[in-house]
Short mmCIF file of C-alpha atoms in Angstrom, two decimals:
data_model
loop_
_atom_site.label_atom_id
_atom_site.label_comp_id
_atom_site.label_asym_id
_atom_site.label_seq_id
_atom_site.Cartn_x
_atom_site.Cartn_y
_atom_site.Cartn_z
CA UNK A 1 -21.09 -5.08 -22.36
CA UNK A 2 -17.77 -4.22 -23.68
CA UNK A 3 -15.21 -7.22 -23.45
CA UNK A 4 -12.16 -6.40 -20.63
CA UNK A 5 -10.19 -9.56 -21.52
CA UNK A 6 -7.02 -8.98 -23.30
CA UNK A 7 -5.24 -11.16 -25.57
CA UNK A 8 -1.23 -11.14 -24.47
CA UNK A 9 -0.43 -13.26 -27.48
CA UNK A 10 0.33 -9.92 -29.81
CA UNK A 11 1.40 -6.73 -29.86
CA UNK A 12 4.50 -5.07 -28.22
CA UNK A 13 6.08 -7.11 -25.52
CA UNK A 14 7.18 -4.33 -23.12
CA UNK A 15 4.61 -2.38 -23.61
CA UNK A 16 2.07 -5.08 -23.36
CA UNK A 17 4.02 -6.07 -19.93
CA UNK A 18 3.88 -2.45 -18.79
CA UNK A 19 0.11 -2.30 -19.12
CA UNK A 20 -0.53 -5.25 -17.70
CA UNK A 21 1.40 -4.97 -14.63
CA UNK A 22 1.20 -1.10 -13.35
CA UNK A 23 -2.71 -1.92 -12.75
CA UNK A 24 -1.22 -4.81 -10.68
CA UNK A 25 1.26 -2.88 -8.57
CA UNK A 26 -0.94 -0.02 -7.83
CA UNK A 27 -3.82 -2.44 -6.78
CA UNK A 28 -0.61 -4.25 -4.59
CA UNK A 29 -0.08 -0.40 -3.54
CA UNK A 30 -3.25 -0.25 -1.76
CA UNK A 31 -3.08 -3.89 -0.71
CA UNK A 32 -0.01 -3.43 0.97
CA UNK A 33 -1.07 0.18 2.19
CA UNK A 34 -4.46 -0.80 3.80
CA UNK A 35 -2.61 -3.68 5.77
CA UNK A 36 -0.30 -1.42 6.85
CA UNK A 37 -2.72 1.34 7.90
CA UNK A 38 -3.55 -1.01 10.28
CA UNK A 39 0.01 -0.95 11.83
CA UNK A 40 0.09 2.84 11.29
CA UNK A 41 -3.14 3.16 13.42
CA UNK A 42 -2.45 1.15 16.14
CA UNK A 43 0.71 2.31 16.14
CA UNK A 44 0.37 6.03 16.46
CA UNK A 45 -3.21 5.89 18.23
CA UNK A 46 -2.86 2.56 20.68
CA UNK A 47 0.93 2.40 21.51
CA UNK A 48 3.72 0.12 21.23
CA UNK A 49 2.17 -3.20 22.72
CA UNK A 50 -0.22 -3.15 20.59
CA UNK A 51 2.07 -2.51 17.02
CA UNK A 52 4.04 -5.51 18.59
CA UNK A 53 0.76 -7.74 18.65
CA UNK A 54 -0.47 -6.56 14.98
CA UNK A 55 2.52 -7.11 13.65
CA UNK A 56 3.17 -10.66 15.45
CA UNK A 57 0.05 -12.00 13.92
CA UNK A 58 1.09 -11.17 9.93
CA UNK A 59 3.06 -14.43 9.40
CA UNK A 60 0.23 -16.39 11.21
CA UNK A 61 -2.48 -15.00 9.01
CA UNK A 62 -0.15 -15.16 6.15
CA UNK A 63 0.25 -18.77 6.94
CA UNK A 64 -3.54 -19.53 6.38
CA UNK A 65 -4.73 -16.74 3.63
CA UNK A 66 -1.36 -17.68 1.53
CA UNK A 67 -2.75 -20.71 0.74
CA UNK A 68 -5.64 -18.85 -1.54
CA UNK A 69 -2.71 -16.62 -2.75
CA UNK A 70 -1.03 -19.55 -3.91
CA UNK A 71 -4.29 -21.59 -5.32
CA UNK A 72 -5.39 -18.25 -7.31
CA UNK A 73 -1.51 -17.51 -8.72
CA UNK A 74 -1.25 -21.13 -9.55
CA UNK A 75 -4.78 -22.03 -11.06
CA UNK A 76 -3.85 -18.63 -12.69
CA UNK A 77 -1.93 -20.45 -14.94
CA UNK A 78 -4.71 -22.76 -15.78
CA UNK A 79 -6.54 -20.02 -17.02
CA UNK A 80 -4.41 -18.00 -18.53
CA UNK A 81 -3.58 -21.54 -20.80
CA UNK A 82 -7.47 -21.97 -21.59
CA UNK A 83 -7.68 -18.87 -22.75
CA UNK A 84 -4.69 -19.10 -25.15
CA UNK A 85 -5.91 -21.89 -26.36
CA UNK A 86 -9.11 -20.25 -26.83
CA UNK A 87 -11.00 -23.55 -24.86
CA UNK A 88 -13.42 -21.08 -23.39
CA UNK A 89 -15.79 -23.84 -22.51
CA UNK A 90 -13.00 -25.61 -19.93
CA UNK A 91 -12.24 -22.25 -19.28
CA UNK A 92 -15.92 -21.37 -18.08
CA UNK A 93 -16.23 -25.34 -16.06
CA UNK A 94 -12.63 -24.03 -14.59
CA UNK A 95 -13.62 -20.78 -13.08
CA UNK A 96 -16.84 -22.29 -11.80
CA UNK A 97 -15.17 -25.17 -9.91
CA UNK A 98 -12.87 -22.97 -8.55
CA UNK A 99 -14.79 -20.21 -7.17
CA UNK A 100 -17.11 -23.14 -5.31
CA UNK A 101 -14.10 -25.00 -3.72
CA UNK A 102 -12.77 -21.39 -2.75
CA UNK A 103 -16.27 -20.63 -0.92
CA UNK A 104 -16.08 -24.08 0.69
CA UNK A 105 -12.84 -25.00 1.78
CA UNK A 106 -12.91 -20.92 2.52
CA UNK A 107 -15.82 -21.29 5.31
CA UNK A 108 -13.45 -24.59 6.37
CA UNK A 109 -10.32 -22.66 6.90
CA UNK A 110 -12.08 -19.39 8.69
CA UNK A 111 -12.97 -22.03 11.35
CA UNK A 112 -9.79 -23.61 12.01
CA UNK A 113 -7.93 -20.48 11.97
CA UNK A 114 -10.30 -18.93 15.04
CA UNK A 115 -10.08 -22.27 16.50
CA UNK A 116 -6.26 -23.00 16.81
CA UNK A 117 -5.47 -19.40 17.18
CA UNK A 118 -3.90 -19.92 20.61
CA UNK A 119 -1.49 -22.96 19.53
CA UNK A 120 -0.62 -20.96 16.43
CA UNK A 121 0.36 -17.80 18.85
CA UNK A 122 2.40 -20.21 21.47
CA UNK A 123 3.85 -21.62 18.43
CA UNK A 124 5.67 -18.36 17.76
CA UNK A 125 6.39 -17.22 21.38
CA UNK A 126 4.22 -14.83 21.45
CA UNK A 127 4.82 -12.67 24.55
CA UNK A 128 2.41 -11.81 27.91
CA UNK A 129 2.17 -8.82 27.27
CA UNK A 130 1.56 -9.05 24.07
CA UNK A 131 -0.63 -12.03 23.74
CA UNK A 132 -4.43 -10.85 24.86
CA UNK A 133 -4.54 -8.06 22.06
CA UNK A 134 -2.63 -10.56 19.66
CA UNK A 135 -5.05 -12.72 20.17
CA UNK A 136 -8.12 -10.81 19.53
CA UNK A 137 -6.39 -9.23 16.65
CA UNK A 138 -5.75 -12.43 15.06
CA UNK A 139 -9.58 -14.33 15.37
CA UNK A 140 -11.46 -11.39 14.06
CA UNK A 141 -9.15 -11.08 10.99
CA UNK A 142 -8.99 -15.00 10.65
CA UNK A 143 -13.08 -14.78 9.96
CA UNK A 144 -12.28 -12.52 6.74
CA UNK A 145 -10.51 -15.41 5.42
CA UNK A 146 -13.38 -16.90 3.48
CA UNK A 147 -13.31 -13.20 1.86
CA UNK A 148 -9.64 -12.99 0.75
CA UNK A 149 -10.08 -16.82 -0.65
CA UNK A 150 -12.89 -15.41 -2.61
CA UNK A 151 -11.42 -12.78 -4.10
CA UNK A 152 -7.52 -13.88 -4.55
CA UNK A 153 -9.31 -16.75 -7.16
CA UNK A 154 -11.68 -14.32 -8.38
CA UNK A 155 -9.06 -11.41 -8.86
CA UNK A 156 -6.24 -14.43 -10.67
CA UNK A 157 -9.20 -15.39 -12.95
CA UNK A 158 -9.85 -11.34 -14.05
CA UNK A 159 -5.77 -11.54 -14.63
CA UNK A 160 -5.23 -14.61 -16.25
CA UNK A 161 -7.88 -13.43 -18.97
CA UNK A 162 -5.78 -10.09 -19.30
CA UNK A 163 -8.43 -7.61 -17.35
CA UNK A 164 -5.55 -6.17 -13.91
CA UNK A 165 -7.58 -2.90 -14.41
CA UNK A 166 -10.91 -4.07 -12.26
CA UNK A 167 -8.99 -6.05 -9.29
CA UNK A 168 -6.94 -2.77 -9.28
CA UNK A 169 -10.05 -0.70 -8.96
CA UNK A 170 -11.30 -3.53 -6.34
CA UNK A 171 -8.59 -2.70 -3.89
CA UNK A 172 -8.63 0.63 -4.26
CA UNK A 173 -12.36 0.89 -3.01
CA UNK A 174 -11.26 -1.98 -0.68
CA UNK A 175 -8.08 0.34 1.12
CA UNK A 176 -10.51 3.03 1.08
CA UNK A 177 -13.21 1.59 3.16
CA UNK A 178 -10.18 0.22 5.57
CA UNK A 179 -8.30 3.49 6.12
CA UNK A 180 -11.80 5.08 7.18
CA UNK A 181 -12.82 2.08 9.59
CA UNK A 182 -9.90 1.61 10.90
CA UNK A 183 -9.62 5.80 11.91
CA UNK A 184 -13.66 5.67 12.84
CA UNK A 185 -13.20 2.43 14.59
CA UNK A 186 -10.08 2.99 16.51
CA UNK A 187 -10.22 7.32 17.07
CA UNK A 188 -13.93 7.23 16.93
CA UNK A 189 -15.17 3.82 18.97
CA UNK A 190 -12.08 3.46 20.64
CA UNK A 191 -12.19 -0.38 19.62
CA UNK A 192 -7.79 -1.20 20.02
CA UNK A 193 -7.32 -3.75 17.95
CA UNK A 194 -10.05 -5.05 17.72
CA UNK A 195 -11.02 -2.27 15.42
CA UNK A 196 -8.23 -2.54 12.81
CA UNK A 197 -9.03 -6.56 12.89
CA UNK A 198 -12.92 -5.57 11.72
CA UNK A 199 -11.97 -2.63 9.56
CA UNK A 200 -10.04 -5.13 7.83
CA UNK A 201 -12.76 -8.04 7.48
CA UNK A 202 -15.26 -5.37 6.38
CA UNK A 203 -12.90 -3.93 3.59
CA UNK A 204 -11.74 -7.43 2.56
CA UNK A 205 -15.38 -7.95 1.87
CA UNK A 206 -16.54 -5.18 0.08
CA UNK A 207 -13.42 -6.04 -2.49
CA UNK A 208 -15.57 -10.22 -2.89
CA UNK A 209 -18.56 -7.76 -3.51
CA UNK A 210 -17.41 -5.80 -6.35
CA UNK A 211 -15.07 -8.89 -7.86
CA UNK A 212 -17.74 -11.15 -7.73
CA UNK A 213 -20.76 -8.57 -9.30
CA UNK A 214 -17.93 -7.95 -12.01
CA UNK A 215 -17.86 -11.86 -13.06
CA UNK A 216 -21.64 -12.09 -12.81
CA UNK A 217 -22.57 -9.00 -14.58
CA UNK A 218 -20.03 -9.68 -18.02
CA UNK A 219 -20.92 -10.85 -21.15
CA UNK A 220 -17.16 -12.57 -21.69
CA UNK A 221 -15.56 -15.54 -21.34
CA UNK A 222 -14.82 -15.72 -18.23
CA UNK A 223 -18.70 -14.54 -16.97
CA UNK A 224 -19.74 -16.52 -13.80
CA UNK A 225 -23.48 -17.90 -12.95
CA UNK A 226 -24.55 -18.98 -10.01
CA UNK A 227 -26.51 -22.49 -10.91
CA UNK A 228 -23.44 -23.50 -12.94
CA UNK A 229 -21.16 -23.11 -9.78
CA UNK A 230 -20.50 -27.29 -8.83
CA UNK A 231 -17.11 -29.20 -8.35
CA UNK A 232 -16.32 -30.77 -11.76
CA UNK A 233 -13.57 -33.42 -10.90
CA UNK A 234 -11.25 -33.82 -13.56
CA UNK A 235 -10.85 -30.10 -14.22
CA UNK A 236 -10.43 -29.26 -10.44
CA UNK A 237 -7.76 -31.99 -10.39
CA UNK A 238 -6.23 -29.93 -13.32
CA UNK A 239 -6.62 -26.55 -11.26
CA UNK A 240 -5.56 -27.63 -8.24
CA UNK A 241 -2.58 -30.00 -9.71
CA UNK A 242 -1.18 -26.11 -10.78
CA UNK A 243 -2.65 -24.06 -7.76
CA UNK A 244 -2.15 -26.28 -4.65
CA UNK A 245 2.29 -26.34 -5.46
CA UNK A 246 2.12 -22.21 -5.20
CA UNK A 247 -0.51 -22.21 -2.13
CA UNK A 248 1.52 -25.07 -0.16
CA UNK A 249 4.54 -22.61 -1.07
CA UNK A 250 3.25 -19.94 0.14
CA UNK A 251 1.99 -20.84 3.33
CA UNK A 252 5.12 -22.89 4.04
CA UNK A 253 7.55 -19.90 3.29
CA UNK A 254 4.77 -18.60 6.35
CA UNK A 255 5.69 -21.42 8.55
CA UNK A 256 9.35 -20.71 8.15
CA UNK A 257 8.57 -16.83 9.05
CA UNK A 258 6.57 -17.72 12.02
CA UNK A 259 10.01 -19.68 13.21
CA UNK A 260 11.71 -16.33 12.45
CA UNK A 261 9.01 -14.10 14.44
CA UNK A 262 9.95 -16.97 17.34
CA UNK A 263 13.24 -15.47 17.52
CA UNK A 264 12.43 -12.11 16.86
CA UNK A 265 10.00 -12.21 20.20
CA UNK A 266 12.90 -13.29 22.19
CA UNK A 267 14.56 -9.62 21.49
CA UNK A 268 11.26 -7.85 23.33
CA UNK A 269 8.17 -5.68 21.81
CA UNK A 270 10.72 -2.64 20.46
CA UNK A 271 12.28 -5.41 17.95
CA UNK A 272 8.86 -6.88 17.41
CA UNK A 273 7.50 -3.58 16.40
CA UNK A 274 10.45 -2.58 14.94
CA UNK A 275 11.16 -5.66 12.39
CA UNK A 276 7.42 -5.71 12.22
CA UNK A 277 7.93 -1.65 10.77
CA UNK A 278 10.90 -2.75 8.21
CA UNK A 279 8.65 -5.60 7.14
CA UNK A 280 5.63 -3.66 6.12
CA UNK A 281 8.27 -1.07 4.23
CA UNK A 282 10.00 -4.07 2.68
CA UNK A 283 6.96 -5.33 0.94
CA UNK A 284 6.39 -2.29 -0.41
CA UNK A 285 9.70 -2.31 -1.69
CA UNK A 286 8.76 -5.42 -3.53
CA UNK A 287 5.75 -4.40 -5.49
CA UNK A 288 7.82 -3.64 -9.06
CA UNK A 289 9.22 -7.54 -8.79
CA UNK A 290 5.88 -9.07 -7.71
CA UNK A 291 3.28 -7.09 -9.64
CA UNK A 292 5.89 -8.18 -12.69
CA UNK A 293 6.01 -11.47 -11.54
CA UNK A 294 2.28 -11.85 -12.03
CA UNK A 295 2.08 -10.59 -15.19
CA UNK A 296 5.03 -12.93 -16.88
CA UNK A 297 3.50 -15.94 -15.42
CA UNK A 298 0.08 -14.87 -17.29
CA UNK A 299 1.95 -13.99 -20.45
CA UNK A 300 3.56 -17.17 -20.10
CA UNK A 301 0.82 -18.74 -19.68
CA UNK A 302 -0.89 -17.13 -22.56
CA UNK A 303 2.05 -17.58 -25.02
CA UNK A 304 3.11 -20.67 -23.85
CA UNK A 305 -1.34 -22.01 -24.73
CA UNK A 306 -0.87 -20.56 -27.96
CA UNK A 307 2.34 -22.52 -29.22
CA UNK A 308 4.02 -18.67 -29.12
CA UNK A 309 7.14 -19.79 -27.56
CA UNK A 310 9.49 -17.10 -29.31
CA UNK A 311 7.25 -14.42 -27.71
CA UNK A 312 7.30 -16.07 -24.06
CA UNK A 313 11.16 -16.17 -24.42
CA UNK A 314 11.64 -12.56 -25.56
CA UNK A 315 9.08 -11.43 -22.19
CA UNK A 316 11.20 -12.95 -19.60
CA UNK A 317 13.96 -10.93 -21.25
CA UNK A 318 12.51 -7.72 -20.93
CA UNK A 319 10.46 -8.64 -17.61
CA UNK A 320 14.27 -9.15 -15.92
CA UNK A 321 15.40 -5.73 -17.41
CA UNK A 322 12.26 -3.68 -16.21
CA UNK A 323 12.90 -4.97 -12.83
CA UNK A 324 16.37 -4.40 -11.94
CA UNK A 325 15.93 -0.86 -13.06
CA UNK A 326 12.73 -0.88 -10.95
CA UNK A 327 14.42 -2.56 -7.65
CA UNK A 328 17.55 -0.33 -8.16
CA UNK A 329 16.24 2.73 -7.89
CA UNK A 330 13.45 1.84 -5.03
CA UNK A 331 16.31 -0.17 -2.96
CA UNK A 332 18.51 3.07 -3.05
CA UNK A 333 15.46 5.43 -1.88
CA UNK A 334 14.79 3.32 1.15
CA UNK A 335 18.31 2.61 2.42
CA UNK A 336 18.31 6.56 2.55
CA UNK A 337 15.10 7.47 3.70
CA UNK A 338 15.18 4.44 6.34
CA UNK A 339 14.79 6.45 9.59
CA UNK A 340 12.09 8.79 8.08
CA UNK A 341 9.97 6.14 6.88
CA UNK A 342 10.16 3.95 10.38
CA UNK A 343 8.88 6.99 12.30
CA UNK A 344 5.85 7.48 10.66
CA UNK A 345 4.60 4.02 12.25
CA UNK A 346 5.80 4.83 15.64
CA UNK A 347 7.96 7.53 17.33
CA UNK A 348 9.60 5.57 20.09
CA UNK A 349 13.42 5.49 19.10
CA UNK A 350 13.68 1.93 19.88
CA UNK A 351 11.27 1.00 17.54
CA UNK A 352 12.86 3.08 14.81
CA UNK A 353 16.56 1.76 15.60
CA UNK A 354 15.54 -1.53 14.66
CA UNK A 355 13.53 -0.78 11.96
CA UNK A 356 16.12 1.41 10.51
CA UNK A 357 18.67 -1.20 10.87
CA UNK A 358 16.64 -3.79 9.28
CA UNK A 359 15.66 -1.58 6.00
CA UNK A 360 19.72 -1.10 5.39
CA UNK A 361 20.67 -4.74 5.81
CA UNK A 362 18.19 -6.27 3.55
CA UNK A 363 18.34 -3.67 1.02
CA UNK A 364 21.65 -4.12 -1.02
CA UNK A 365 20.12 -7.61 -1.48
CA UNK A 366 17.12 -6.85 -2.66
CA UNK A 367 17.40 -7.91 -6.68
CA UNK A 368 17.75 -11.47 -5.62
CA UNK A 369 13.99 -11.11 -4.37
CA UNK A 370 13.51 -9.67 -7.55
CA UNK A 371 15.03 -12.58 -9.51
CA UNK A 372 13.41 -15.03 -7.32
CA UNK A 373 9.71 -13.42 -8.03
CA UNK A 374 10.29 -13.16 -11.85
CA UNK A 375 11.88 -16.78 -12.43
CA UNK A 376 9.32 -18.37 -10.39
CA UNK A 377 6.43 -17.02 -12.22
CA UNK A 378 8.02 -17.73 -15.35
CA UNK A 379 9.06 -21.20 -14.56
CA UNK A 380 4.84 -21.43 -12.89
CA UNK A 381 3.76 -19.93 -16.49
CA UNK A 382 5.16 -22.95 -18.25
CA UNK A 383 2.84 -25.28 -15.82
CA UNK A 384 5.79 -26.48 -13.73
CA UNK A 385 4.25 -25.43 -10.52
CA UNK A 386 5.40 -28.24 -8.60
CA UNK A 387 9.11 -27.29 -9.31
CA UNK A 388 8.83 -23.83 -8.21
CA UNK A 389 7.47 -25.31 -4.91
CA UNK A 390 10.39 -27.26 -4.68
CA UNK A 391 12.80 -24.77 -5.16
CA UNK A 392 11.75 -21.67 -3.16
CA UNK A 393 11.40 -24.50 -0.39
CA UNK A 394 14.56 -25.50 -0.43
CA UNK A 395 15.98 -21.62 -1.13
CA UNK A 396 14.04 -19.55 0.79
CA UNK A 397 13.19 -21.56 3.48
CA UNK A 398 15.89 -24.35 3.81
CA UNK A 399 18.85 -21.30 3.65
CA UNK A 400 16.30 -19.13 5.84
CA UNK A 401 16.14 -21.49 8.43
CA UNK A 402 19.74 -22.57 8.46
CA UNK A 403 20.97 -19.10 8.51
CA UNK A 404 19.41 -18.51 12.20
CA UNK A 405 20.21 -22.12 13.54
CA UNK A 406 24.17 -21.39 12.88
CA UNK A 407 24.33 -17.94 13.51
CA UNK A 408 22.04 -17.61 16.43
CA UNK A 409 23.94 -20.90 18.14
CA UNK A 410 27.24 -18.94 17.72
CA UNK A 411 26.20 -15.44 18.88
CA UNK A 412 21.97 -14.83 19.77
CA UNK A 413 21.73 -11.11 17.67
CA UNK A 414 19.18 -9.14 15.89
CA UNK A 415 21.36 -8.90 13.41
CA UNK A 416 21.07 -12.90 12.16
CA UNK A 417 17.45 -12.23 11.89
CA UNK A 418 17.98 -8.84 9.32
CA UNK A 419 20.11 -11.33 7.15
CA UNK A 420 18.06 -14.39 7.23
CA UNK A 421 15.76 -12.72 4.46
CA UNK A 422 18.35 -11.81 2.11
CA UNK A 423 19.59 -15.57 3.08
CA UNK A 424 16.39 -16.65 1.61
CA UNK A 425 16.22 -14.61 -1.14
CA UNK A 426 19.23 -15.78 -2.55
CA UNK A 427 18.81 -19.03 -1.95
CA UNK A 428 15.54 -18.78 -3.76
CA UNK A 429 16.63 -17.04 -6.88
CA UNK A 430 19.72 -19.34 -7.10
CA UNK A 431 17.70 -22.91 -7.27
CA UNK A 432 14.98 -21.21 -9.32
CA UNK A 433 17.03 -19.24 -11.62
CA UNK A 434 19.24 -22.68 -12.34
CA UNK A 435 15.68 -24.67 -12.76
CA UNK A 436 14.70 -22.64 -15.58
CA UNK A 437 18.27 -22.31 -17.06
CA UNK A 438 18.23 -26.31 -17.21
CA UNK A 439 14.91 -27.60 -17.76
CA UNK A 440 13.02 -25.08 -19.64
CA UNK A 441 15.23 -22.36 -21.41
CA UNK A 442 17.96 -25.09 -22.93
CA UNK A 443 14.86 -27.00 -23.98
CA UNK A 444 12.74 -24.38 -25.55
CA UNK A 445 15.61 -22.13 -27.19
CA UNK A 446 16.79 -24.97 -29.08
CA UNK A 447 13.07 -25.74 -30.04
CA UNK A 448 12.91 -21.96 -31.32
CA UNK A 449 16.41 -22.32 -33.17
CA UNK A 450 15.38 -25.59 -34.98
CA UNK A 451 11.86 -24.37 -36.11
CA UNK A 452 13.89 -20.87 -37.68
CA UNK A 453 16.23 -23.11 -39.36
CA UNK A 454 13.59 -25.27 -41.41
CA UNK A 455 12.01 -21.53 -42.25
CA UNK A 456 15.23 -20.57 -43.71
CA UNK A 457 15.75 -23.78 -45.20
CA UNK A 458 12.50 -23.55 -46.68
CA UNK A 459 12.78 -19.91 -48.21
#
């Protein structure tokens, strides 16, 4: 079978980038398009009530599956290292270790989440009238967790050895098979949410099929058997050391949006549904700077495992200038196409007022996301995991959080929630930004300019 890693440690930079990413934000396309089908359905199909309780669950469930985001985009790293290093043996013990503590602590996590679904939903305030449907929403997609754990470690393995063509491929089949449950379940069975909720569990699990017959079928590096899967300490101490900073992250950045869905409830279902519109539109917004995000920290990581520090410098460069043209010009289509694109999820002009609004206040802002995704996957691509943690804690969750407990003391207004993202954001890309600038770029540019002055010296 023909080999589908790629080495990132030659060639053209940009282009190499290019390559490696579009697979990454197409796949992130459909990601981002089959969780929102869910919202469009239930939206257009169910009514109002039940948008609000689909979209009042996404921070909860983000809280518990961003953990696996986190372990597979930090143990990414790991990887990505091994395999610039060419150690294809602790590369192959790696992968193994991690796909088993995935499947376990997987199967661990799907029953917490169904069990402490309640608290999590009282946590956040969730309405009356909203809370029945939010509910049942919430367990059924909760059991697909031991899916997306699966395949967010199997899919960072694929990229970290240079293959972001077959998790691409992966979700497309994936957002497939959810558009058509979700339409047969909820126009067809007449299911409510529960139907979106299964649609999605089914879909998430067809993508762990074809993921997991991909690693088991190759002939490369990174192929995966079954009686070699067991929990080798050391290297899962390595793994995790890199992976559990990024999950811990992630699903703290969740806890801090649950806070901020508390005070978006207090403004009624049209807000919740509304905010819950502008935040499915802004994640698509932020595909370019988090499909390039991922690929620096594997190139990075790559580089950075085969002593090619030069090369990792010169990435970041051109990974910053690809997305600010990128963010620019999909920033500027949303602010004006706002109103157009919150009506296709629901008609009801409350519901599009807000999520208008929202879209045109976070907007203008939206290169300090950028910034914040591309520093903190190259500062993650140099192994400081634990630093990145630290700062988008303090950024975008510390400024987050004390953006709405000043502003909604003085004057309680939707508007202090539309801002407390870009709060974040440039919080986050501040700290991060002035983390690499100290500890990594002085460092490492000085390296480069000493080893090209003993070449010199010696020619």
């Amino acid at each position: 079978m023909k080999k589908s890693s790629v080495d990132l440690t030659q060639g053209s930079i940009w282009k190499q980038l290019l390559i490696f990413a579009i697979p990454i934000f197409v796949g992130q396309l459909f990601q981002n398009l089959y969780n929102s089908v869910d919202s469009l359905v239930v939206g257009n199909f169910v009514g109002k009530t039940a948008l609000a309780a689909v979209s009042s669950t996404n921070d909860i469930s983000h809280f518990l599956v961003g953990f696996f985001t986190g372990l597979a985009s930090g143990g990414g790293v790991f990887f990505a290292q091994m395999f610039g290093k060419k150690d294809y043996q602790k590369l192959s013990d790696g992968i193994h270790t991690t796909i088993l503590f995935a499947l376990i602590f997987g199967f661990i996590m799907a029953g917490v989440g169904y069990l402490i679904s309640p608290q999590l939903l009282r946590l956040i305030g969730c309405p009356p009238d909203v809370y029945a449907s939010a509910l049942e929403y919430l367990r059924i997609y909760l059991i697909g967790i031991l899916f997306t754990a699966i395949y967010n470690v199997g899919a960072g393995i694929l990229r970290a050895v240079g293959d972001s063509n077959s998790p691409f491929y992966y979700l497309l089949i994936s957002s497939v098979t959810n558009i058509f449950l979700d339409l047969l379940f909820v126009c067809g069975f007449h299911m409510g949410v529960a139907g979106v909720g299964w649609a999605t569990t089914l879909a998430q699990f067809v993508s762990v099929v074809f993921v997991l017959r991909k690693m088991m079928m190759t002939n490369d590096v990174y192929r995966l058997e079954i009686k070699k899967l067991r929990l080798n300490k050391p290297i899962l101490t390595e793994v995790l050391t890199l992976g559990i900073p990024a999950g811990i992250q992630t699903s703290i950045t969740s806890i801090s949006n649950m806070f901020v869905q508390r005070y978006t409830n207090g403004f009624g279902s049209s807000a919740m549904a509304g905010i819950g519109v502008a935040k499915k539109v802004e994640k698509f917004a932020g595909l370019s700077c988090s499909s390039l995000g991922v690929a620096i920290t594997t190139f990075i990581g790559q580089n950075y495992g085969a002593n090619k520090k030069k090369r990792a410098v010169d990435g970041i460069k051109i990974s910053v200038l690809i997305s600010v043209i990128m963010v620019g010009l999909t920033s500027a289509a949303l602010f004006i196409l706002a109103p157009g694109i919150a009506v296709i999820f629901n008609r009801d002009s409350e519901v599009v007022t807000y999520a208008t609004a929202m879209i045109r206040v976070i907007m203008p802002f939206y290169l300090f996301n950028a910034m914040y995704n591309i520093f903190s996957g190259v500062v993650r691509g140099f192994g400081k995991s634990k630093s990145v943690m630290l700062c988008v804690i303090l950024g975008l969750v510390g400024c987050r959080q004390l953006w709405l407990a000043v502003s909604m003391s003085i004057k309680p207004d939707v508007f202090n929630v539309y801002f407390s993202y870009p709060a974040g954001w440039i919080g986050a890309s501040v700290l991060v930004y002035l983390y690499y600038y100290f500890n990594i770029k002085r460092t490492i540019v000085n390296e480069i300019e000493r080893t090209e002055r003993k070449k010199n010296m010696r020619l």
